Coordinates of C-alpha atoms and ligand atoms in Angstrom, one line a residue:
M21 CA 121.5 122.4 112.0
R22 CA 120.5 118.9 113.0
L23 CA 122.8 116.0 113.6
V24 CA 122.6 113.5 110.8
V25 CA 123.8 110.0 111.8
G26 CA 124.3 106.5 110.4
A27 CA 125.8 105.3 107.1
P28 CA 125.7 107.6 104.1
L29 CA 122.4 107.2 102.3
R30 CA 123.0 105.8 98.8
L31 CA 120.1 106.0 96.4
F32 CA 119.5 105.2 92.8
N33 CA 119.0 108.4 90.9
T34 CA 116.9 108.0 87.7
L35 CA 118.6 111.2 86.4
G36 CA 121.9 109.7 85.4
R37 CA 120.9 106.1 86.3
E38 CA 123.4 105.6 89.0
L39 CA 123.7 105.1 92.8
Q40 CA 124.6 108.3 94.5
E41 CA 125.3 109.4 98.0
F42 CA 122.5 111.7 99.1
A43 CA 123.7 115.3 99.7
P44 CA 120.8 117.7 100.5
L45 CA 120.9 121.3 99.2
E46 CA 120.6 122.5 102.7
P47 CA 122.5 120.5 105.5
G48 CA 120.3 118.6 107.8
R49 CA 117.1 119.3 105.8
A50 CA 115.5 117.2 103.1
R51 CA 112.8 118.6 100.8
V52 CA 110.8 116.0 99.0
Y53 CA 108.0 116.2 96.4
T54 CA 105.9 113.1 95.7
C55 CA 103.6 112.9 92.7
G56 CA 100.2 112.1 94.0
P57 CA 97.1 110.5 92.6
T58 CA 94.6 111.7 90.0
V59 CA 91.4 111.4 92.1
Y60 CA 89.0 110.1 89.4
A61 CA 88.8 106.4 90.5
Y62 CA 90.0 104.1 93.3
Q63 CA 93.8 103.7 93.7
H64 CA 94.6 100.0 93.3
I65 CA 97.1 98.3 95.5
G66 CA 99.8 98.7 92.8
N67 CA 99.3 102.5 92.9
L68 CA 99.7 102.4 96.7
R69 CA 103.3 101.1 96.4
A70 CA 104.4 104.6 95.4
Y71 CA 103.2 106.0 98.7
V72 CA 104.6 103.3 100.9
F73 CA 107.9 103.9 99.2
A74 CA 107.6 107.7 99.8
D75 CA 106.8 107.0 103.4
T76 CA 109.9 104.7 103.7
L77 CA 112.0 107.4 102.2
R78 CA 110.7 109.8 104.7
R79 CA 111.1 107.4 107.6
V80 CA 114.7 106.6 106.6
L81 CA 115.6 110.3 106.4
E82 CA 114.0 111.1 109.7
W83 CA 115.6 108.1 111.4
K84 CA 119.0 109.5 110.3
G85 CA 118.1 112.9 111.8
Y86 CA 117.0 115.0 108.8
E87 CA 114.2 117.4 109.1
V88 CA 111.9 116.4 106.2
V89 CA 109.5 118.6 104.4
Q90 CA 107.3 116.5 102.1
V91 CA 104.6 117.7 99.7
I92 CA 102.2 115.4 97.9
N93 CA 99.8 116.7 95.3
I94 CA 96.2 115.7 94.7
T95 CA 95.4 116.1 91.0
D96 CA 91.8 117.0 90.7
V97 CA 91.9 118.6 87.3
G98 CA 94.0 118.5 84.1
H99 CA 95.1 114.8 83.8
L100 CA 93.8 113.6 80.5
T101 CA 93.1 110.1 79.4
S102 CA 96.4 110.1 77.6
D103 CA 99.5 111.5 79.4
M104 CA 100.4 113.1 76.0
D105 CA 97.7 115.8 76.5
E106 CA 95.2 114.1 74.3
G107 CA 91.8 112.8 75.1
E108 CA 89.5 114.1 77.8
D109 CA 90.0 115.1 81.4
K110 CA 89.8 112.1 83.6
L111 CA 87.8 113.9 86.3
E112 CA 85.2 115.1 83.7
L113 CA 84.8 111.6 82.2
A114 CA 84.3 110.1 85.7
S115 CA 81.7 112.8 86.4
Q116 CA 79.7 111.8 83.4
R117 CA 80.1 108.1 84.1
E118 CA 79.0 108.4 87.7
E119 CA 76.5 111.2 87.3
R120 CA 78.2 113.2 90.1
S121 CA 79.8 116.6 90.0
V122 CA 83.6 116.7 89.5
W123 CA 83.9 118.1 93.0
E124 CA 82.0 115.1 94.4
I125 CA 84.1 112.7 92.4
A126 CA 87.4 114.3 93.6
A127 CA 86.2 114.4 97.2
H128 CA 85.1 110.8 97.3
Y129 CA 88.2 109.3 95.7
T130 CA 90.5 111.6 97.8
D131 CA 88.8 110.4 101.0
V132 CA 89.2 106.7 100.1
F133 CA 92.8 107.3 99.1
L134 CA 93.6 109.0 102.4
E135 CA 91.9 106.2 104.4
D136 CA 94.0 103.6 102.5
L137 CA 97.2 105.5 103.4
E138 CA 96.2 105.7 107.0
K139 CA 95.5 101.9 107.1
L140 CA 99.0 101.4 105.6
R141 CA 100.4 103.7 108.4
M142 CA 101.7 106.2 106.0
R143 CA 102.4 109.4 108.0
P144 CA 100.7 112.4 106.5
P145 CA 103.1 114.6 104.5
T146 CA 103.9 118.1 105.7
L147 CA 101.4 119.3 103.1
W148 CA 98.8 118.0 100.7
A149 CA 98.6 120.3 97.6
K150 CA 95.4 120.2 95.6
A151 CA 95.7 121.3 92.0
T152 CA 92.4 123.3 91.9
D153 CA 93.7 125.4 94.8
H154 CA 96.7 126.5 92.8
V155 CA 95.5 127.6 89.4
E156 CA 96.8 131.1 90.0
E157 CA 100.3 129.9 90.5
M158 CA 100.1 127.7 87.4
I159 CA 99.0 130.6 85.3
A160 CA 101.9 132.7 86.6
F161 CA 104.3 129.9 85.9
A162 CA 103.1 129.5 82.3
R163 CA 103.3 133.3 81.8
V164 CA 107.0 133.3 82.6
L165 CA 107.6 130.4 80.2
E166 CA 105.7 132.4 77.5
E167 CA 107.7 135.6 78.2
K168 CA 110.9 133.6 78.0
G169 CA 109.9 132.3 74.5
Y170 CA 109.3 128.7 75.5
A171 CA 105.6 128.7 74.7
Y172 CA 103.3 129.2 71.7
E173 CA 99.6 129.6 71.5
L174 CA 97.3 127.4 69.4
E175 CA 93.6 127.1 69.3
A176 CA 93.9 124.2 71.7
G177 CA 95.8 126.3 74.2
L178 CA 99.3 127.3 75.2
Y179 CA 102.0 124.7 74.3
F180 CA 105.5 124.2 75.5
D181 CA 108.1 124.1 72.8
T182 CA 110.3 121.1 73.7
A183 CA 112.7 121.9 70.8
K184 CA 113.8 125.0 72.8
V185 CA 115.3 122.7 75.5
P186 CA 118.5 121.2 74.2
D187 CA 118.6 118.3 76.8
Y188 CA 114.8 117.6 76.6
G189 CA 114.2 113.9 77.5
K190 CA 117.4 113.5 79.6
L191 CA 115.5 111.9 82.5
A192 CA 113.9 109.2 80.3
L193 CA 116.9 108.9 77.9
L194 CA 114.4 109.5 75.2
D195 CA 115.2 108.8 71.6
L196 CA 113.6 111.9 70.1
E197 CA 114.3 111.0 66.5
G198 CA 112.4 107.8 66.9
L199 CA 109.5 109.3 68.8
Q200 CA 106.1 109.2 67.1
E201 CA 102.8 110.5 68.4
G202 CA 100.6 107.8 69.7
A203 CA 98.5 106.4 66.9
R204 CA 95.4 106.1 69.0
V205 CA 94.6 109.8 69.2
A206 CA 94.8 112.5 66.5
P207 CA 97.7 114.9 67.1
T208 CA 96.8 118.4 68.0
A209 CA 96.7 120.7 65.0
G210 CA 99.7 123.1 64.9
K211 CA 101.9 121.4 67.4
R212 CA 105.5 122.0 66.4
N213 CA 107.0 118.8 67.8
P214 CA 105.4 115.6 68.8
T215 CA 106.7 115.9 72.3
D216 CA 105.3 119.5 72.9
F217 CA 102.7 119.5 75.6
A218 CA 99.9 121.8 76.8
L219 CA 100.6 124.2 79.6
W220 CA 97.1 125.5 79.3
R221 CA 94.2 123.8 77.6
A222 CA 91.7 126.2 76.1
S223 CA 88.1 125.4 76.5
P224 CA 86.4 124.3 73.3
R225 CA 84.3 127.1 71.8
D226 CA 81.2 124.9 71.3
A227 CA 81.2 123.1 74.6
V228 CA 81.1 123.9 78.3
R229 CA 83.9 122.5 80.4
L230 CA 83.0 121.3 83.9
M231 CA 86.1 122.9 85.3
E232 CA 87.5 126.0 83.7
W233 CA 89.3 129.2 84.7
D234 CA 90.0 132.6 83.1
S235 CA 93.5 133.0 81.9
P236 CA 95.6 135.3 79.6
W237 CA 94.9 132.6 76.9
G238 CA 91.1 132.6 77.5
K239 CA 89.0 130.2 79.5
G240 CA 90.5 126.8 80.1
A241 CA 92.3 124.5 82.5
P242 CA 95.9 123.9 83.4
G243 CA 98.0 121.0 82.0
W244 CA 98.8 118.2 84.3
H245 CA 102.6 118.6 84.2
L246 CA 102.4 122.3 84.9
E247 CA 100.6 121.5 88.2
C248 CA 103.5 119.7 89.8
S249 CA 106.1 122.2 88.8
A250 CA 104.1 125.2 90.1
M251 CA 103.0 123.5 93.4
S252 CA 106.3 122.0 94.3
M253 CA 108.1 125.3 93.8
R254 CA 105.4 127.1 95.7
Y255 CA 106.0 125.1 98.9
L256 CA 109.5 123.6 98.6
G257 CA 111.4 126.5 97.0
E258 CA 112.7 126.9 93.5
R259 CA 115.1 124.0 94.0
F260 CA 114.6 121.1 96.3
D261 CA 116.2 117.7 96.9
V262 CA 114.1 114.7 95.8
H263 CA 111.2 114.1 93.4
T264 CA 109.5 110.7 93.6
G265 CA 106.9 108.8 91.7
G266 CA 106.1 105.6 89.8
V267 CA 108.2 104.6 86.8
D268 CA 105.3 105.3 84.5
H269 CA 105.9 109.0 85.1
I270 CA 109.4 109.0 83.7
P271 CA 108.9 109.3 79.9
I272 CA 106.2 112.0 79.9
H273 CA 105.1 113.6 83.1
H274 CA 108.4 113.9 84.9
T275 CA 110.3 114.6 81.6
N276 CA 108.0 117.5 81.0
E277 CA 108.0 118.8 84.6
L278 CA 111.8 118.8 84.4
A279 CA 112.0 120.5 81.0
Q280 CA 109.5 123.3 81.9
S281 CA 111.0 123.9 85.3
E282 CA 114.5 124.2 84.1
A283 CA 113.3 126.5 81.3
Y284 CA 111.5 128.6 84.0
L285 CA 114.5 128.7 86.3
G286 CA 117.3 129.0 83.6
R287 CA 119.3 126.4 85.7
P288 CA 119.1 122.9 86.9
W289 CA 116.1 121.9 89.0
V290 CA 115.7 118.9 91.2
P291 CA 118.9 116.8 91.4
V292 CA 117.5 113.5 92.6
W293 CA 114.6 111.5 91.0
L294 CA 113.5 108.3 92.6
H295 CA 111.0 106.0 90.9
N296 CA 109.3 102.8 92.1
E297 CA 108.5 99.9 89.8
F298 CA 105.1 98.4 89.2
I299 CA 103.3 95.8 91.1
N300 CA 101.9 93.5 88.5
L301 CA 98.3 92.5 89.2
R302 CA 97.6 90.5 86.1
R303 CA 97.4 87.2 87.9
A304 CA 95.3 88.3 90.8
K305 CA 92.4 90.3 89.6
I306 CA 89.3 89.2 91.4
S307 CA 86.6 91.2 89.8
K308 CA 86.1 91.9 86.1
S309 CA 83.3 94.4 86.9
K310 CA 85.9 96.6 88.6
G311 CA 88.1 96.7 85.5
G312 CA 90.5 94.1 86.9
T313 CA 91.8 96.3 89.7
L314 CA 92.5 95.2 93.2
L315 CA 91.9 97.6 96.0
L316 CA 93.2 97.6 99.6
S317 CA 89.6 97.0 100.7
D318 CA 89.5 93.8 98.5
L319 CA 92.5 92.5 100.5
E320 CA 90.6 93.3 103.7
Q321 CA 87.5 91.5 102.4
Q322 CA 89.7 88.6 101.8
G323 CA 90.8 88.6 105.4
F324 CA 94.1 90.4 105.1
H325 CA 95.1 93.2 107.4
P326 CA 96.5 96.2 105.4
L327 CA 99.8 95.9 107.2
A328 CA 100.3 92.4 105.8
Y329 CA 100.3 94.2 102.4
R330 CA 102.8 96.7 103.7
F331 CA 104.9 93.8 104.9
L332 CA 104.7 92.2 101.5
L333 CA 105.8 95.4 99.8
L334 CA 108.7 95.9 102.1
G335 CA 109.8 92.3 101.4
S336 CA 110.8 93.3 97.9
H337 CA 112.9 96.1 96.6
Y338 CA 111.0 99.2 95.5
R339 CA 112.8 99.2 92.2
S340 CA 112.0 95.6 91.3
Q341 CA 108.9 94.7 89.3
T342 CA 106.8 92.5 91.5
E343 CA 104.0 90.1 90.7
F344 CA 101.2 90.2 93.2
T345 CA 99.7 86.8 94.1
W346 CA 97.5 85.7 96.9
Q347 CA 100.0 83.0 97.9
G348 CA 102.7 85.7 98.1
L349 CA 100.4 87.8 100.4
E350 CA 99.6 84.8 102.5
G351 CA 103.4 84.1 102.8
A352 CA 104.0 87.6 104.0
R353 CA 101.2 87.3 106.5
V354 CA 102.6 84.1 107.9
A355 CA 106.1 85.5 108.2
Q356 CA 104.8 88.7 109.8
R357 CA 102.6 86.8 112.3
R358 CA 105.5 84.6 113.4
L359 CA 107.7 87.6 113.9
L360 CA 105.0 89.4 115.9
E361 CA 104.4 86.2 118.0
R362 CA 108.1 85.8 118.8
L363 CA 108.3 89.5 119.8
R364 CA 105.2 89.2 122.0
E365 CA 106.5 86.1 123.7
R366 CA 109.8 87.6 124.6
V367 CA 109.0 91.3 125.0
P368 CA 105.4 91.6 126.4
T369 CA 105.4 95.3 126.8
R370 CA 106.6 97.7 124.2
G371 CA 107.6 101.4 123.9
D372 CA 107.4 103.9 121.2
P373 CA 109.4 103.7 117.9
L374 CA 112.9 104.8 118.4
T375 CA 115.2 107.1 116.4
Y376 CA 118.6 105.9 115.3
E377 CA 120.2 108.0 118.0
E378 CA 117.9 106.7 120.8
A379 CA 118.4 103.1 119.6
A380 CA 122.2 103.5 119.5
T381 CA 122.3 105.1 122.9
R382 CA 120.2 102.4 124.5
L383 CA 122.4 99.7 123.0
E384 CA 125.7 101.3 123.9
G385 CA 128.2 98.7 125.1
S386 CA 126.2 95.9 123.5
A387 CA 128.4 93.5 121.6
L388 CA 126.0 93.3 118.7
A389 CA 125.4 96.2 116.3
Y390 CA 121.7 96.0 115.4
P391 CA 121.0 99.6 114.7
E392 CA 124.0 99.7 112.4
Q393 CA 122.8 96.6 110.6
L394 CA 119.4 98.0 110.1
D395 CA 120.8 101.4 109.1
E396 CA 123.1 99.8 106.6
A397 CA 120.3 97.9 105.1
V398 CA 118.0 100.9 104.6
S399 CA 120.9 103.1 103.6
A400 CA 121.7 100.9 100.6
D401 CA 119.0 102.3 98.3
F402 CA 116.2 101.4 100.8
N403 CA 116.9 97.7 101.1
T404 CA 113.9 97.1 103.3
A405 CA 113.9 93.3 102.6
Q406 CA 117.3 93.2 104.2
A407 CA 116.1 95.2 107.2
L408 CA 113.3 92.7 107.7
A409 CA 115.7 89.8 107.4
V410 CA 118.0 91.3 110.1
L411 CA 115.0 91.7 112.4
T412 CA 113.6 88.3 111.7
Q413 CA 117.0 86.6 112.3
L414 CA 117.6 88.4 115.6
S415 CA 114.0 87.7 116.8
R416 CA 114.9 84.0 116.5
D417 CA 118.1 84.4 118.5
S418 CA 117.3 83.1 122.0
E419 CA 120.6 84.4 123.3
L420 CA 119.7 87.9 122.6
P421 CA 118.9 89.9 125.8
V422 CA 115.3 90.9 126.0
D423 CA 116.1 94.6 126.3
D424 CA 118.1 94.5 123.1
L425 CA 115.3 92.8 121.3
D426 CA 113.0 95.4 122.5
V427 CA 115.2 98.2 121.2
L428 CA 115.6 96.4 118.0
A429 CA 111.9 96.1 117.5
S430 CA 111.2 99.7 118.4
A431 CA 113.9 100.9 116.0
S432 CA 112.6 98.7 113.2
E433 CA 109.1 99.9 113.7
A434 CA 110.3 103.5 113.2
L435 CA 111.7 102.5 109.8
L436 CA 109.2 99.9 108.6
A437 CA 105.9 100.5 110.4
V438 CA 104.6 96.9 110.2
G439 CA 102.9 96.8 113.6
L440 CA 105.8 95.5 115.6
L441 CA 104.8 97.5 118.7
D442 CA 101.1 97.5 118.8
L443 CA 99.5 94.9 116.5
A444 CA 98.5 91.7 118.1
P445 CA 99.5 88.8 115.8
E446 CA 96.0 87.4 115.6
K447 CA 94.8 90.8 114.2
L448 CA 96.6 90.0 111.0
D449 CA 93.6 87.7 110.1
L450 CA 90.5 89.6 109.5
P451 CA 87.1 87.9 109.1
A452 CA 86.8 87.1 105.5
G453 CA 85.0 85.4 102.7
E454 CA 85.4 81.6 102.5
L455 CA 87.9 81.3 99.7
L456 CA 90.7 82.7 97.7
L457 CA 90.4 81.8 94.1
E458 CA 92.9 82.8 91.6
A459 CA 91.3 84.7 88.7
D460 CA 92.7 82.2 86.3
E461 CA 90.8 79.4 88.0
V462 CA 87.5 81.4 87.9
D463 CA 88.1 82.2 84.3
R464 CA 88.6 78.5 83.6
L465 CA 85.4 77.5 85.3
L466 CA 83.4 80.2 83.6
G467 CA 84.8 79.0 80.3
E468 CA 83.5 75.6 81.0
R469 CA 80.2 77.0 81.9
E470 CA 80.0 78.9 78.7
E471 CA 80.9 75.8 76.8
A472 CA 78.1 73.8 78.6
R473 CA 75.6 76.5 77.7
R474 CA 76.7 76.5 74.1
R475 CA 76.0 72.8 73.8
G476 CA 72.6 73.3 75.6
D477 CA 73.7 71.5 78.8
F478 CA 72.1 74.1 81.2
A479 CA 72.2 71.7 84.2
A480 CA 76.0 71.5 83.9
A481 CA 76.2 75.3 83.5
D482 CA 74.1 75.8 86.6
Q483 CA 76.2 73.3 88.5
I484 CA 79.3 75.3 87.8
R485 CA 77.6 78.5 88.8
D486 CA 76.5 77.0 92.1
R487 CA 80.0 75.7 92.7
L488 CA 81.4 79.1 92.2
D489 CA 78.8 80.5 94.4
E490 CA 79.8 78.2 97.2
L491 CA 83.3 79.3 96.7
G492 CA 82.3 82.9 97.3
V493 CA 82.3 84.0 93.6
E494 CA 79.2 85.8 92.4
V495 CA 78.4 85.3 88.7
R496 CA 76.1 87.6 86.8
D497 CA 75.1 87.5 83.2
T498 CA 74.7 91.0 81.8
S499 CA 74.2 92.5 78.3
E500 CA 78.0 92.9 78.1
G501 CA 78.6 89.3 79.0
T502 CA 79.3 87.4 82.1
V503 CA 80.9 89.3 85.0
W504 CA 81.9 88.0 88.4
S505 CA 83.1 89.3 91.7
V506 CA 84.2 87.9 95.0
R507 CA 81.5 88.3 97.6
A508 CA 82.5 90.0 100.8
A509 CA 82.1 88.1 104.0
D510 CA 79.7 90.4 105.7
A511 CA 80.2 93.7 103.9
G512 CA 77.2 93.5 101.7
P513 CA 77.5 94.1 98.0
A514 CA 80.9 95.1 96.5
R515 CA 81.6 98.7 95.4
E516 CA 81.1 97.9 91.8
D517 CA 78.1 100.3 91.6
H518 CA 80.6 103.2 91.8
L519 CA 82.7 102.1 88.9
Ligands
LIG14 ZN1 103.6 115.2 89.2

């Protein structure tokens, strides 16, 4: 058994909505499952917060001495356009849209996702689990549920009967009486309860599905929720410690995972559920042609190092809804650059990131208690903003011995991974396009241009277009209307051709 050190880790458990002290099922070992992406499109920077949070969780656990086993899934089949099992498979739609095979789609978006995580210095999990590699396990899982009487078969496939689970919805605190099926899609014929969901989706008789497998219920594909239950148990054991994901997973995906897993086991499943809040991108979209999303590569094209984004994320609590703005990112970069400059000035050579024990040993006898301060911050439900504040404050303290500052920086890097040991401050600025324009401002100018064109003043309209062009915004008139995108500095055309 490993030695676990530092303050007790207190975390906010969505199940029960309270702060709890972390107590793993197995002493010294933490088993964690993180809901991964559906690889049918690029992950925007808001999506990436979930993985920076999962990485922070892992770093904090390892810093305290836990052996961490972490699994993240890659969903490459089964996630429909509605989380409620209605609509079409996201991968199949993307395949039609991009005229590439589902396998090419999955491979492409998985690669970009993994590159983004690497740029953000996320350490790879113990295991990536890909849904299409585990269909056998999913079928076996659904068989057990059927044998136990939790499932019923319809023409649309095998469905889970949520009425058989007395505490269904406990994670989301769902008001079942008030629940209605979404009005946008027609409910599946024969479903017993609005909340029932597909374990197995039967292939339509009159159409060929791009991805389908044989099963006891005929040809078809697994349901999205089933994937995570089957794959997490396969690698982490029937019960494990922590399940993480974005808050959007609470009402349907995680609610259904929990219900089917506890039905399968006949006892409680994962005790701790951690959910990160959204990053709101509404005010910062830079390209309408990309559906209003903002990618990590967009930040790079605008001259921001990916670690400046990580620094920004760590500056707010993972459970707070945060608005992304370019000014906010610039503010994070300035703070990070000053911090790196102060560290470089005072501690020109650096070592490797330290564990809690190593940091504490090296600072033994020191009057100040930096590792404790850092540890207390991250142990309080991952208060990374506080940890950054401790570090920033101490880096300004000219009385602090250089050796101590060095240890402090090394320890902080182990927890925060924002380039304290190896990133030169000037590297935070990448070569970029000329200008940062808020989307609102571009929209306003385009509105003026539209107005000018309506009244026939084409010279004025062209003038606005030229001005935007000078500011690095490319405007194109298409059959669907006017679209615009921010031109990369030297990266050639943007990726909009893929979307
Ligand atoms: Zn999941």
